[in-house]
Coordinates of C-alpha atoms in Angstrom, one line a residue:
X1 CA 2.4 -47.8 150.7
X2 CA 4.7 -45.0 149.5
X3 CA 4.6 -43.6 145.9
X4 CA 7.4 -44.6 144.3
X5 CA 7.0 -41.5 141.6
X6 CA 7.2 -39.3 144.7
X7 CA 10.0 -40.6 146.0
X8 CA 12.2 -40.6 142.9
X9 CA 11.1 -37.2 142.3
X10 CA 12.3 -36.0 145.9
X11 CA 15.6 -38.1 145.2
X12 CA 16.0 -35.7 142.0
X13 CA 15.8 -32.4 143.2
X14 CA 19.0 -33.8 146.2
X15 CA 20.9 -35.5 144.1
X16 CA 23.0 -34.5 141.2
X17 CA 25.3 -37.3 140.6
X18 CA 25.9 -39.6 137.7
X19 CA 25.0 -43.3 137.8
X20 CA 28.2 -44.1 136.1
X21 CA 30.4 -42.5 139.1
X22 CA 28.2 -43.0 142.1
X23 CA 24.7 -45.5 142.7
X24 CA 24.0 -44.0 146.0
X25 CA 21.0 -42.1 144.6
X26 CA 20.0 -45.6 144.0
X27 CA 21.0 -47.1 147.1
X28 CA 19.0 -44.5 149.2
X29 CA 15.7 -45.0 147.6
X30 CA 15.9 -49.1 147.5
X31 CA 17.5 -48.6 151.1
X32 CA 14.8 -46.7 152.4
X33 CA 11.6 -46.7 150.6
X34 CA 10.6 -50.0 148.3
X35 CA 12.0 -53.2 148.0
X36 CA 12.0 -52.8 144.1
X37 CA 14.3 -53.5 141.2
X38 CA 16.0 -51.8 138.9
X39 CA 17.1 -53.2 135.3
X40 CA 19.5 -50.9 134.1
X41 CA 20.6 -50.1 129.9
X42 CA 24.0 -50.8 130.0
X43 CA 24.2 -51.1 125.9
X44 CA 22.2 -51.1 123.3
X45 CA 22.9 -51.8 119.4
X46 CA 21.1 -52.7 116.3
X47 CA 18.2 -50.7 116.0
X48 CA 16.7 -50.6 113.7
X49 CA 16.6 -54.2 112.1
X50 CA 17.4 -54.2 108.1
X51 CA 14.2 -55.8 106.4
X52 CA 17.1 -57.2 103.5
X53 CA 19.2 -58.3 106.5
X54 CA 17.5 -61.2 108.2
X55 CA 20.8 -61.6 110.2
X56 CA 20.6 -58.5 111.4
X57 CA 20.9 -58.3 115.0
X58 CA 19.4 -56.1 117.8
X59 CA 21.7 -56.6 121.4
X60 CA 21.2 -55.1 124.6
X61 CA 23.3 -55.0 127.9
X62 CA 21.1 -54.8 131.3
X63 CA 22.0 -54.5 134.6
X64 CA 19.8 -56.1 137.5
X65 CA 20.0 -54.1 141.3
X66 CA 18.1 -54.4 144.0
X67 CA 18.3 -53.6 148.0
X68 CA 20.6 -56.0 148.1
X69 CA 22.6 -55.3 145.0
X70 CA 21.7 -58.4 143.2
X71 CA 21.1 -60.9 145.7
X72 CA 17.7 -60.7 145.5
X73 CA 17.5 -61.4 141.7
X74 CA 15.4 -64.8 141.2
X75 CA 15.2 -65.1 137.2
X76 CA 14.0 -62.5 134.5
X77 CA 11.1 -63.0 131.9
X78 CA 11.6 -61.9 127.7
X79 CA 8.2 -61.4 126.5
X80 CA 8.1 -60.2 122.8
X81 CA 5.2 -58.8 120.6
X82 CA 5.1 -57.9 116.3
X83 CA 2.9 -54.4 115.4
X84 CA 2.4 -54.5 111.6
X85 CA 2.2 -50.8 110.6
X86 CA 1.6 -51.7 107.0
X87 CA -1.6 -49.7 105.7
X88 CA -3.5 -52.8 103.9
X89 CA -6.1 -54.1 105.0
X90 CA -4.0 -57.6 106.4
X91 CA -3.6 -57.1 110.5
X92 CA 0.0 -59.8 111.4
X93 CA 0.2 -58.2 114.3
X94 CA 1.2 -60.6 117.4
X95 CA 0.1 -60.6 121.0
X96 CA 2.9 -60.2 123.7
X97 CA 3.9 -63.5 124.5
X98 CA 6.3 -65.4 126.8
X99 CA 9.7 -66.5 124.6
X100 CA 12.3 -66.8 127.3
X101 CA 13.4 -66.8 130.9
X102 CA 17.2 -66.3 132.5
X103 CA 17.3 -67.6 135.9
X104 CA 19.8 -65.7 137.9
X105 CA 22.6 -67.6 137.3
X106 CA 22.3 -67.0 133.6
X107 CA 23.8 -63.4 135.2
X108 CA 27.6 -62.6 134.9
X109 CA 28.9 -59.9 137.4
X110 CA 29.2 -56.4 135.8
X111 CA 32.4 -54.0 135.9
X112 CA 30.3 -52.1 138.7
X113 CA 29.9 -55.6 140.9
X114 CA 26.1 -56.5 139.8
X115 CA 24.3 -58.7 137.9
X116 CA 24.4 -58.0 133.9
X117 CA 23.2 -60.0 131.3
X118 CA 23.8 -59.5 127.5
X119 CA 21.1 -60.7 125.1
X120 CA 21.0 -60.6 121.6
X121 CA 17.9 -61.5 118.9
X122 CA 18.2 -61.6 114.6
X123 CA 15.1 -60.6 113.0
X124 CA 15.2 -64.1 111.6
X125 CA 14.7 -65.6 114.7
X126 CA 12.5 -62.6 115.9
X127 CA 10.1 -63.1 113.2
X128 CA 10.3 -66.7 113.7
X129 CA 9.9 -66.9 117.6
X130 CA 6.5 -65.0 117.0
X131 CA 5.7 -67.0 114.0
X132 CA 5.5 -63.7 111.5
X133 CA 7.5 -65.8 108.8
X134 CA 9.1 -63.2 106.5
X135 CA 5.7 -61.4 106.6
X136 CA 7.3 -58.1 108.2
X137 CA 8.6 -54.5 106.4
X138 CA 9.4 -50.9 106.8
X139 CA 8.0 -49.5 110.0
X140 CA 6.8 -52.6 111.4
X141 CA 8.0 -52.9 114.9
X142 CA 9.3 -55.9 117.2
X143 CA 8.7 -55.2 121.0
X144 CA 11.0 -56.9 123.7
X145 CA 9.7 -56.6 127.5
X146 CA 11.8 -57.5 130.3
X147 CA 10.3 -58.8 133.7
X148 CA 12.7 -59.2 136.6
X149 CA 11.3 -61.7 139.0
X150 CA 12.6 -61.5 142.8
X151 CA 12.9 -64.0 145.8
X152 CA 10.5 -61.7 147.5
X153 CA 7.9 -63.2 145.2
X154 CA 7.4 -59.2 143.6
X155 CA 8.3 -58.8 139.7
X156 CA 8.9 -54.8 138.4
X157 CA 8.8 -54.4 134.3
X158 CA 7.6 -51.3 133.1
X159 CA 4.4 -50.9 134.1
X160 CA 5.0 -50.6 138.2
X161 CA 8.3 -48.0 137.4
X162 CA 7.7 -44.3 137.1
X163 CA 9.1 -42.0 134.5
X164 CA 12.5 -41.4 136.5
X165 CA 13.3 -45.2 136.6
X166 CA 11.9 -45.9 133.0
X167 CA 14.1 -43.1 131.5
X168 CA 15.8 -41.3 134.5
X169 CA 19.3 -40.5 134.0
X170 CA 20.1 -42.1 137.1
X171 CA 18.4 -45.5 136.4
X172 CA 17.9 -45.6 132.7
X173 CA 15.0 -48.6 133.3
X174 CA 12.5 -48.7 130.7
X175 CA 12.2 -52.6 130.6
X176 CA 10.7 -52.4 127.2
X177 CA 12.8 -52.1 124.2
X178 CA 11.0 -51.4 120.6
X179 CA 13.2 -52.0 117.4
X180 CA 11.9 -50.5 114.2
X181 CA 12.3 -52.3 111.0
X182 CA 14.1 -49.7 107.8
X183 CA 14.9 -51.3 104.8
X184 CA 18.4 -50.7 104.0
X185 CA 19.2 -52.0 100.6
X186 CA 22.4 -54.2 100.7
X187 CA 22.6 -53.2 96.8
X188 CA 20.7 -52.5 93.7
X189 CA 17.5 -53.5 94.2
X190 CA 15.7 -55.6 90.8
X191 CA 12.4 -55.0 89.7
X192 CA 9.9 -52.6 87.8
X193 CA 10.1 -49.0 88.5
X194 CA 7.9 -46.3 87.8
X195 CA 8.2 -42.5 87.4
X196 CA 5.2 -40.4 87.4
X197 CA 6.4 -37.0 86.7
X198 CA 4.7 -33.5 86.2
X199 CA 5.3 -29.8 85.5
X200 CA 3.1 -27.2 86.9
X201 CA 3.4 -24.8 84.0
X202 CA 2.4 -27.6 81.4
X203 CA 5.7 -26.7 79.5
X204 CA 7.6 -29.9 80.0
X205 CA 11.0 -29.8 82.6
X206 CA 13.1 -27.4 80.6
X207 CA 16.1 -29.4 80.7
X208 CA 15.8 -31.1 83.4
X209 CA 15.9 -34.7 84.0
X210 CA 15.8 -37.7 86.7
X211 CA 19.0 -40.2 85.6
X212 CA 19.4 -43.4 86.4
X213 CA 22.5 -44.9 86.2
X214 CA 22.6 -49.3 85.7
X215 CA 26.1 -50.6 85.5
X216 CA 27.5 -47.2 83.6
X217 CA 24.9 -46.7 81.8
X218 CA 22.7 -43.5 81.9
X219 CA 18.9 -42.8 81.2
X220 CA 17.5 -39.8 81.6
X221 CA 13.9 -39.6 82.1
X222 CA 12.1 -36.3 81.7
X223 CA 8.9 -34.6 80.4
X224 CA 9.5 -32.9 76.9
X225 CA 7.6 -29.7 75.8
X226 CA 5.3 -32.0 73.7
X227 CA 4.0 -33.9 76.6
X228 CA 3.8 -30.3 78.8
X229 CA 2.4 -31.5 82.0
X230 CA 3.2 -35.2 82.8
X231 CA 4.9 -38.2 82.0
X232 CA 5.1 -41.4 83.1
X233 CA 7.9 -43.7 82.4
X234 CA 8.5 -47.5 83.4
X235 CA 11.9 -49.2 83.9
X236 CA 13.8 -52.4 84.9
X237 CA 16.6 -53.1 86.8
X238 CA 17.7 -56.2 86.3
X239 CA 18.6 -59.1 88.2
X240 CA 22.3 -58.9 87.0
X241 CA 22.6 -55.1 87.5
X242 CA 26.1 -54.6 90.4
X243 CA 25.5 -50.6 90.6
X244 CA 22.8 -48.2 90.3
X245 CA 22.3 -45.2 90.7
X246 CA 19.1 -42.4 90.8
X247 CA 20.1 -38.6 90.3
X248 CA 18.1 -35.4 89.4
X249 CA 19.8 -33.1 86.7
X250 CA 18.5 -29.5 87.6
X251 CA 17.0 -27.8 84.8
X252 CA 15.8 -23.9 84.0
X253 CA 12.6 -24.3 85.7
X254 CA 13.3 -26.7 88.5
X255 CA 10.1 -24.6 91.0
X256 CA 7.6 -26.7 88.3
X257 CA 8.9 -29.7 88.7
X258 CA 7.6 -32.6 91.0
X259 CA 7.9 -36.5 90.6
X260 CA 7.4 -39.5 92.3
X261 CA 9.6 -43.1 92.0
X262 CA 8.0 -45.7 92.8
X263 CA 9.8 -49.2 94.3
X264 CA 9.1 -53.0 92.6
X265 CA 6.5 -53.3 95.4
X266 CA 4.0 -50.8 94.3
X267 CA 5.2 -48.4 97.3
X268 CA 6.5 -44.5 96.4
X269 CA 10.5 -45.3 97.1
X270 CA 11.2 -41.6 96.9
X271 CA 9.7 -38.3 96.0
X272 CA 10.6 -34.7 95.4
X273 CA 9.6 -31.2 94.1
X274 CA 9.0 -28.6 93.8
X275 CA 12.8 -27.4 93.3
X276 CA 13.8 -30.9 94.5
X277 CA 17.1 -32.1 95.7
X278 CA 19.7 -31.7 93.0
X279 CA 22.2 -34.6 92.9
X280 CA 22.5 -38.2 93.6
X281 CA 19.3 -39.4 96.0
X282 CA 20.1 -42.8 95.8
X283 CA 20.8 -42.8 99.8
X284 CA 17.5 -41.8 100.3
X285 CA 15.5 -44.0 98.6
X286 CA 12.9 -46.5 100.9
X287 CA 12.3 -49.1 99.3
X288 CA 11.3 -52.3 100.9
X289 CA 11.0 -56.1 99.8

């Protein structure tokens, strides 16, 4: 049986032709070599999901083709899996399992006259499908395989495509879609915070400060000469708190100082120094529920 990987790579160095304008690059190798299929990213949005958006939705467009330019299409399996990249010692990580199957006719006909099917997933009903509750944060990934199923009785997913199918600019086919978790905060975010601050010279920060802002109102939080080499401060922000804001005020000596904020959850939300960032760093912050 032929290699499909040297096929496609033969197809490449003859064709130079964009999928969006012409498929016979396509058409010659499904014509000629392997009755295979192809399931083509059309669009893709969402990624990543927001951990303090459950409704947060990840969507992708595919686009089924085949020798036959469809016809062949029998149904296509959705199998989904959960890799918890949380460093503590509790594995959640979920097995790939079966969570859905289109049949053909679940298939509207594309702009370009083929089969195209749009589906879309929350991390609600992500985390619930794979039964991982609310027990999922930052960098934690959901994994969505696609298996197209033909009347031939074959089935082509990502492990029986080579690179130039899986991510080919003519077939852009990787089958497999992984969406990342972030955690975005919708708002202020309540809780106990804590600064751990130091000064390499053991002279405290010279002037300058970390602020942070709760409803108008500014803190500064800082080392003084008296303390000299560290500090560490613990604040709330309360339930009730509408805007909030963390900023570093430079100071004389700003290649002594380091610090490091840590979130409500125990994790470092942000950190910084020597000279760190001067301004407002509230965009940056990571900080996850």
């Amino acid at each position: 049986m032929k290699k499909v990987s040297v096929l496609i790579l033969a197809l490449s160095t003859i064709f130079f032709v964009s999928c969006e304008s012409d498929d016979k690059p396509v058409d010659f190798v499904l014509d000629n070599y392997t009755s295979g299929a192809v399931l083509r990213t059309r669009n893709i949005e969402g990624n990543p999901f927001n951990a303090f958006d459950p409704a947060s939705v990840f969507t992708v467009t595919v686009e089924e083709q085949d020798v036959e330019q469809g016809a062949l299409l029998s149904s296509v399996d959705l199998y989904m899996s959960f890799t918890d990249n949380q460093d503590d010692p509790n594995d959640a990580s979920v097995a790939e399992q079966l969570v859905s199957s289109f049949p053909a006719s679940a298939f509207t006909t594309g702009s370009r006259g083929l089969p195209e099917l749009t589906y879309a997933i929350t991390l609600a009903e992500s985390a619930t499908a794979l039964g991982v509750g609310t027990n999922y944060s930052g960098g934690d990934v959901f994994s969505y395989r696609f298996v197209v199923n033909l009347t031939d009785g074959t089935s082509w997913t990502d492990v029986n495509g080579n690179g130039n199918i899986l991510g080919g600019s003519y077939f852009s086919s990787p089958y497999l879609y992984n969406v990342v978790v972030a955690c975005i905060p919708l708002g202020p975010v309540p809780g106990d915070y804590q600064l751990d601050m130091q000064d390499s010279y053991g002279d405290g920060w010279n002037g300058a400060s970390v602020r942070v802002t709760v409803d108008g109102v500014a803190t500064d939080y800082l080392i003084t000469s008296a303390q000299g080499a560290s500090n560490s401060e613990t604040f709330t922000i309360p339930d009730t708190a509408t805007t909030v804001t963390f900023e570093y005020i430079s100071g004389d000596w700003d290649s002594e100082v380091t610090y490091q904020l840590y979130a409500p959850n125990g994790k470092i939300a942000y950190e910084d120094g020597p000279s760190p960032f001067v301004g407002d760093f509230s965009g940056s912050l990571s900080i996850c529920p």
